[in-house]
CSV table of C-alpha atoms in Angstrom, one decimal:
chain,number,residue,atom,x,y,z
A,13,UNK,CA,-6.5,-51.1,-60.2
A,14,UNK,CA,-4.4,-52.6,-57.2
A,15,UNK,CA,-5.4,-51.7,-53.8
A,16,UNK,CA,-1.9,-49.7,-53.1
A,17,UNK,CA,-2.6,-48.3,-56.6
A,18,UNK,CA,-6.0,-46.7,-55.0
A,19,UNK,CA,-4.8,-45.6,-51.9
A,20,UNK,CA,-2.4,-43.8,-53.6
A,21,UNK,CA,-4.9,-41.8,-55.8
A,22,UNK,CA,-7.1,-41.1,-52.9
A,23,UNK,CA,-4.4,-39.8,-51.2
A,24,UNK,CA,-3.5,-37.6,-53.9
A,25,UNK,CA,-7.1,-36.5,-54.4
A,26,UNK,CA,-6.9,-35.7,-50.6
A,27,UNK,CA,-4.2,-33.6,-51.0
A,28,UNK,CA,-5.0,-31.6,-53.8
A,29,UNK,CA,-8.5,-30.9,-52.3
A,30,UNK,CA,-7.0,-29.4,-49.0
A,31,UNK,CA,-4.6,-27.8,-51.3
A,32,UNK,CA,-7.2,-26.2,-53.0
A,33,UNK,CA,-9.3,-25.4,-50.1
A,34,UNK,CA,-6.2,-23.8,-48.2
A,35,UNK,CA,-6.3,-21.3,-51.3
A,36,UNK,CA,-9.8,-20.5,-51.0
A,37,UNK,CA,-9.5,-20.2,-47.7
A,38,UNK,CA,-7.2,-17.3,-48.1
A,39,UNK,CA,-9.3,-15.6,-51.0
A,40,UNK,CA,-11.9,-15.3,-48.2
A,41,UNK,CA,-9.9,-13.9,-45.6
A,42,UNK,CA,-8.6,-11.1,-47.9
A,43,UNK,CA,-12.2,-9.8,-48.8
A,44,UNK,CA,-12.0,-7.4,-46.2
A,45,UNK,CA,-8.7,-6.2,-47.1
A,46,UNK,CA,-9.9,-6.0,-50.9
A,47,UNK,CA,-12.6,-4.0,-49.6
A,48,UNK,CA,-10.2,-1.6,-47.6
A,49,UNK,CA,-8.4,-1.0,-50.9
A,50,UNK,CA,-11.1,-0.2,-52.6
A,51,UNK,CA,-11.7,3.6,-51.5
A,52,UNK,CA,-7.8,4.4,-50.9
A,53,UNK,CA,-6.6,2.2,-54.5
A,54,UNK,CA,-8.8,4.8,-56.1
A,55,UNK,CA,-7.6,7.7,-54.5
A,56,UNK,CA,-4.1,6.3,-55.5
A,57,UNK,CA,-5.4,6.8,-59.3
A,58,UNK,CA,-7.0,9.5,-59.3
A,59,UNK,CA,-4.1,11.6,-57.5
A,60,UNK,CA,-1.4,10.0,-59.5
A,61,UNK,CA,-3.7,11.4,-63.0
A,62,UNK,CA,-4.3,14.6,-61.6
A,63,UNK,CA,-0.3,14.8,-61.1
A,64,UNK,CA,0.3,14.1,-64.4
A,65,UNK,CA,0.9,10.2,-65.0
A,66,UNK,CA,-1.3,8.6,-67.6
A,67,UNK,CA,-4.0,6.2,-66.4
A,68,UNK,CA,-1.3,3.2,-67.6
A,69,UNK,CA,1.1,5.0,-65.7
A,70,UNK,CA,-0.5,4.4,-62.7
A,71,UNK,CA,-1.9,1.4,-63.2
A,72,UNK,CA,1.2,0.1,-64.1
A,73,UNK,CA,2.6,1.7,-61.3
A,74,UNK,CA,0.5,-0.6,-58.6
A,75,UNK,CA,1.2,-3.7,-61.3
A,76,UNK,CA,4.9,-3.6,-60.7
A,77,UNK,CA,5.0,-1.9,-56.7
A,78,UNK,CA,2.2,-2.9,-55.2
A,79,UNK,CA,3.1,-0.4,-52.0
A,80,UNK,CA,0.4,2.1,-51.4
A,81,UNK,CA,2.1,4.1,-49.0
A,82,UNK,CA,5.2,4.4,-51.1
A,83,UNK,CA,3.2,4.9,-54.1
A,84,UNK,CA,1.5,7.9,-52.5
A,85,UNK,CA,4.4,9.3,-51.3
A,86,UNK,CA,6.3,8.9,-55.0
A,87,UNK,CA,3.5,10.6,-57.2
A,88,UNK,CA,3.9,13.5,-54.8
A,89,UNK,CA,7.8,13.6,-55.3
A,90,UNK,CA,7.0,13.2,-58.6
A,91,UNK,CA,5.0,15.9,-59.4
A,92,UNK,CA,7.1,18.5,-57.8
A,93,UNK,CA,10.4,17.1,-60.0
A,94,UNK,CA,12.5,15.4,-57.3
A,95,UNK,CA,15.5,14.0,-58.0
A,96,UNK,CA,15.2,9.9,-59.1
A,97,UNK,CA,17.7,9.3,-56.3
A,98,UNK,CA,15.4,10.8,-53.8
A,99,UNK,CA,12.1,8.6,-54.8
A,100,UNK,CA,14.2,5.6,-54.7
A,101,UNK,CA,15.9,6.2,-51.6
A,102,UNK,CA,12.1,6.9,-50.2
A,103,UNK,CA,11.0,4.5,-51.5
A,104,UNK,CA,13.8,2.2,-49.9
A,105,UNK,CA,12.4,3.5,-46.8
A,106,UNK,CA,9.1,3.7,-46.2
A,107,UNK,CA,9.6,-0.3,-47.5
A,108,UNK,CA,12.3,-1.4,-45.4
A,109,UNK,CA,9.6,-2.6,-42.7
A,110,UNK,CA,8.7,-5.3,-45.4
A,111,UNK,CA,12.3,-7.1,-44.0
A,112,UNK,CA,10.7,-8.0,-40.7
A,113,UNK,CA,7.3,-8.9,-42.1
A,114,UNK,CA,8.8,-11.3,-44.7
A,115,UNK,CA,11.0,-12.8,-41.6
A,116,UNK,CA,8.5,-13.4,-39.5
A,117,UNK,CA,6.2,-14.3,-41.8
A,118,UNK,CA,8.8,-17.5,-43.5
A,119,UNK,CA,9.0,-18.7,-39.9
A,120,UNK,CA,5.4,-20.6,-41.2
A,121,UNK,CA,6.8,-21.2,-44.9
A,122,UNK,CA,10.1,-23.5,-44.2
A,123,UNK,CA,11.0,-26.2,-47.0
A,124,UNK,CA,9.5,-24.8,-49.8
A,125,UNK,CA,10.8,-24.5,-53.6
A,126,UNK,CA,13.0,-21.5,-53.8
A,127,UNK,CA,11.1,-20.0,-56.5
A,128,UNK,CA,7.9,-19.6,-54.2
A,129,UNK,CA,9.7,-17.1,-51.9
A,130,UNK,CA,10.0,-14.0,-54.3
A,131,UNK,CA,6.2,-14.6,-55.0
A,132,UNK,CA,5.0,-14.5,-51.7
A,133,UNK,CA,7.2,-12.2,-50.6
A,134,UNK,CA,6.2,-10.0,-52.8
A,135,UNK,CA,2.6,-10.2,-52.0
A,136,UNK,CA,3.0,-9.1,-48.5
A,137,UNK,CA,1.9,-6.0,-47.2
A,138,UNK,CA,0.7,-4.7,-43.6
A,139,UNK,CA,-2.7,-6.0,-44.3
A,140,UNK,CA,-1.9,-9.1,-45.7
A,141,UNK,CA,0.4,-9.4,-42.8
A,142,UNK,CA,-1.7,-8.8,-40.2
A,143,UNK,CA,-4.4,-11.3,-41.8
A,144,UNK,CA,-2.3,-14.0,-42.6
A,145,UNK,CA,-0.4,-13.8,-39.0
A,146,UNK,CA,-3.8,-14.3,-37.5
A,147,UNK,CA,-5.0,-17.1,-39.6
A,148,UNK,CA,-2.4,-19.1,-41.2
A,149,UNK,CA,-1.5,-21.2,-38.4
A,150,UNK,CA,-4.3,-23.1,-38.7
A,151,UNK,CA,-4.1,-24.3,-42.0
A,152,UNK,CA,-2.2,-26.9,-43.3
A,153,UNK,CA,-0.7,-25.8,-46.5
A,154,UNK,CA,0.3,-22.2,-45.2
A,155,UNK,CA,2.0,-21.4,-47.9
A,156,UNK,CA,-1.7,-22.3,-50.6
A,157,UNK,CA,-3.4,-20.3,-47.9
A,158,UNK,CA,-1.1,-16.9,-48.0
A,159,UNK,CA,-0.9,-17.0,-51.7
A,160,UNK,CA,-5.0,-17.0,-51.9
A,161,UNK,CA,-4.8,-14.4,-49.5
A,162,UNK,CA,-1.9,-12.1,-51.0
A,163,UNK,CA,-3.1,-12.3,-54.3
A,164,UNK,CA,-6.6,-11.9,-53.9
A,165,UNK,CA,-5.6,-8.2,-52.0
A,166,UNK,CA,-3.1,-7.9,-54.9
A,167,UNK,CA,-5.8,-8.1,-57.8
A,168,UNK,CA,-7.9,-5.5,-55.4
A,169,UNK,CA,-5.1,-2.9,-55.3
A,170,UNK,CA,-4.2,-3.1,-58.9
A,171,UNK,CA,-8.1,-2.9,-59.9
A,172,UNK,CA,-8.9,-0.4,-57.6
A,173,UNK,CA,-6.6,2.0,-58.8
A,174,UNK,CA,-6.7,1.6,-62.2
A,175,UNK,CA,-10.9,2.3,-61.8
A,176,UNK,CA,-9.8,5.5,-60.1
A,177,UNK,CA,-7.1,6.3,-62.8
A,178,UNK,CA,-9.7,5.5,-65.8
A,179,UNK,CA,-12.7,7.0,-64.0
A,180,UNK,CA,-10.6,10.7,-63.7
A,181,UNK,CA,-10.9,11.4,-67.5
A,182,UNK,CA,-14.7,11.6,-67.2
A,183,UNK,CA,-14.6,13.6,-64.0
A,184,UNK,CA,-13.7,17.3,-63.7
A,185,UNK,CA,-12.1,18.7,-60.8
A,186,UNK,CA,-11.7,21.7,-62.2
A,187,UNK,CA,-8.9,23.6,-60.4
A,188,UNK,CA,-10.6,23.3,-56.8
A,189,UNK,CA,-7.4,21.2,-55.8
A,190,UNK,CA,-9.7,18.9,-53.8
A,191,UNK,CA,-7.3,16.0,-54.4
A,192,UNK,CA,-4.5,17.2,-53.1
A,193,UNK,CA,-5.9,17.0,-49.7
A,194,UNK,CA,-5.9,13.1,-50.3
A,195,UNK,CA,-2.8,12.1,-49.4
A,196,UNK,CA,-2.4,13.8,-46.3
A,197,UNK,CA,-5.6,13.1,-45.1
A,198,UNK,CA,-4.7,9.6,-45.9
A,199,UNK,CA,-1.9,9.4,-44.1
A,200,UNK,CA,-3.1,11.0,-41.1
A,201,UNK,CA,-5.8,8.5,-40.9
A,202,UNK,CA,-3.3,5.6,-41.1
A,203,UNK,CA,-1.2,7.1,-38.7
A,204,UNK,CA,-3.7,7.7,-35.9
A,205,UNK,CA,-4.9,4.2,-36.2
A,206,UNK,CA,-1.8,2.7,-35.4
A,207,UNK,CA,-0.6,5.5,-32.4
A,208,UNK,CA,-1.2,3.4,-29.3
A,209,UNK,CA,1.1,5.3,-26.6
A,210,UNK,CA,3.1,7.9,-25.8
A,211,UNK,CA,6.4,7.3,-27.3
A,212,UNK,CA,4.7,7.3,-30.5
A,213,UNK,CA,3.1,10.7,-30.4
A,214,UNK,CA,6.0,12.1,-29.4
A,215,UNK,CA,7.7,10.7,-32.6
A,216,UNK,CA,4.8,11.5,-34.8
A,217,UNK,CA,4.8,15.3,-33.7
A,218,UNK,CA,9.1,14.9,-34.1
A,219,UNK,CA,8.8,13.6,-37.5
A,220,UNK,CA,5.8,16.3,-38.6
A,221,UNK,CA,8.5,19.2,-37.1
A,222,UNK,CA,11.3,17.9,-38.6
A,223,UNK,CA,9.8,17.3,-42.1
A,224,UNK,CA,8.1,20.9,-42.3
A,225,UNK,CA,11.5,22.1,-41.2
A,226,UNK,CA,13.7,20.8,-43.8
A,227,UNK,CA,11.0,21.5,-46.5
A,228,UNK,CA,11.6,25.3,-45.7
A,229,UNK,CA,14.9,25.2,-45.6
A,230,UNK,CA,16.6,22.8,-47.8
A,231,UNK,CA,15.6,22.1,-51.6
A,232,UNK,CA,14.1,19.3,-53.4
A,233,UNK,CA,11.7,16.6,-51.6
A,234,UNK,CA,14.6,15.4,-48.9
A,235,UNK,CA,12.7,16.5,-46.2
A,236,UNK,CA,10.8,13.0,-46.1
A,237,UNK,CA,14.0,11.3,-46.1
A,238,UNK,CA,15.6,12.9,-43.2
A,239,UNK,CA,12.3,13.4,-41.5
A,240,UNK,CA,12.0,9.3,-41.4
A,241,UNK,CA,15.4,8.5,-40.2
A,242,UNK,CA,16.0,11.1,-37.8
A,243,UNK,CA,12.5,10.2,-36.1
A,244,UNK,CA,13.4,6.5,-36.4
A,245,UNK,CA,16.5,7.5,-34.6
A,246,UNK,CA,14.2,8.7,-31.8
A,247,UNK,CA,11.8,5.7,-31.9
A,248,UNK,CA,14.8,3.2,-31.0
A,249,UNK,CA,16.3,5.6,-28.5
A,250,UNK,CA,12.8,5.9,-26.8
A,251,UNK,CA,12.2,1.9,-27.2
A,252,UNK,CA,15.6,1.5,-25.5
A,253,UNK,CA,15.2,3.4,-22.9
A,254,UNK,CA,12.0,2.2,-21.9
């Protein structure tokens, strides 16, 4: 073997072993996201069963969406027959914040194959977000790194939920309705972690007016819809003003 000839393997050895290391790298990182899911992922299944969804159902449901919150939210709109108009629009929503994530986030992936970017863009949620932001500067195949990491949390959400989903046949809740105190208990957790000032209790007590309002007087599930907008509405006229 010539001497360019070697150099030439090694350097492709090199490569491949930061390559892989990047990925492994990002399997760690997303162990404590994976854990996170854990608790809610089941949650997710066993609410979506006791709403009527077989245990495929909602598997499959975190398979192809892989969006707890919107999820959450659907199986609820679900279960009380809304219009399909209404769950997409929702779920249109509640998603749109994914825009600004994936921006920011290909500011570290530039030049890569186009078919990368509607893997990776799918595997981003606000946890894988968050992680990656804080970590992936400092590797030098971001884009091995973020796919370790988003699939990783992406293997724990879809496992996760289907344990809950399969685990709900062989438990009996009897008609104590314990589970429907999931979601919004969920949801109120989330949404105290992330209040950090003023302006945003004052649109999280808007939006929780707004929504109980239009649930008493209009019919169907587009309370959420208007609730969302309508408060966003407030969020950027509060940001601007400040």
């Amino acid at each position: 073997m010539s001497q360019s000839t070697e150099k030439r393997v090694n350097k492709e050895t090199i490569s491949k072993k930061i390559k892989d290391q990047n990925f492994i790298n990002g399997v760690k990182a997303a162990i404590p996201i994976v854990l996170g899911y854990l608790p809610i992922g089941m949650a997710f299944g066993m609410l979506a069963v006791s709403k009527g969804l077989s245990a495929l159902q909602a598997t499959l449901m975190s398979i192809f969406i892989f969006a707890g919150s919107a999820q959450l939210v659907s199986i609820e709109m679900i279960a009380s027959d809304a219009a399909v108009a209404a769950i997409v629009a929702m779920t249109f929503l509640v998603n749109l914040r994914h825009l600004l994530l994936s921006a920011s986030l290909s500011l570290h992936l530039r030049n890569l194959p186009v078919y990368y970017y509607p893997f990776l863009g799918f595997l981003i949620t606000d946890e894988s977000f968050a992680v990656g932001m804080s970590k992936i500067g400092n590797q030098q195949n971001k884009h091995r790194f973020f796919f370790g990491l988003g699939l990783t949390a992406y293997l724990g959400w879809v496992s996760s939920s289907a344990i809950g989903a399969f685990l709900t046949g062989f438990i009996n809740f009897g008609s104590s309705g314990a589970l429907d105190f999931v979601l919004p208990a969920m949801f109120i957790v989330l949404l105290v972690m992330q209040i950090s000032s003023k302006s945003e209790i004052i649109v999280g007590a808007f939006s929780a007016l707004l929504s109980v309002f239009f649930a008493l007087t209009i019919n169907g599930s587009w309370n959420i819809i208007l609730a969302t907008v309508l408060a966003s509405f407030l969020g950027v006229y509060i940001s601007g003003s400040n």
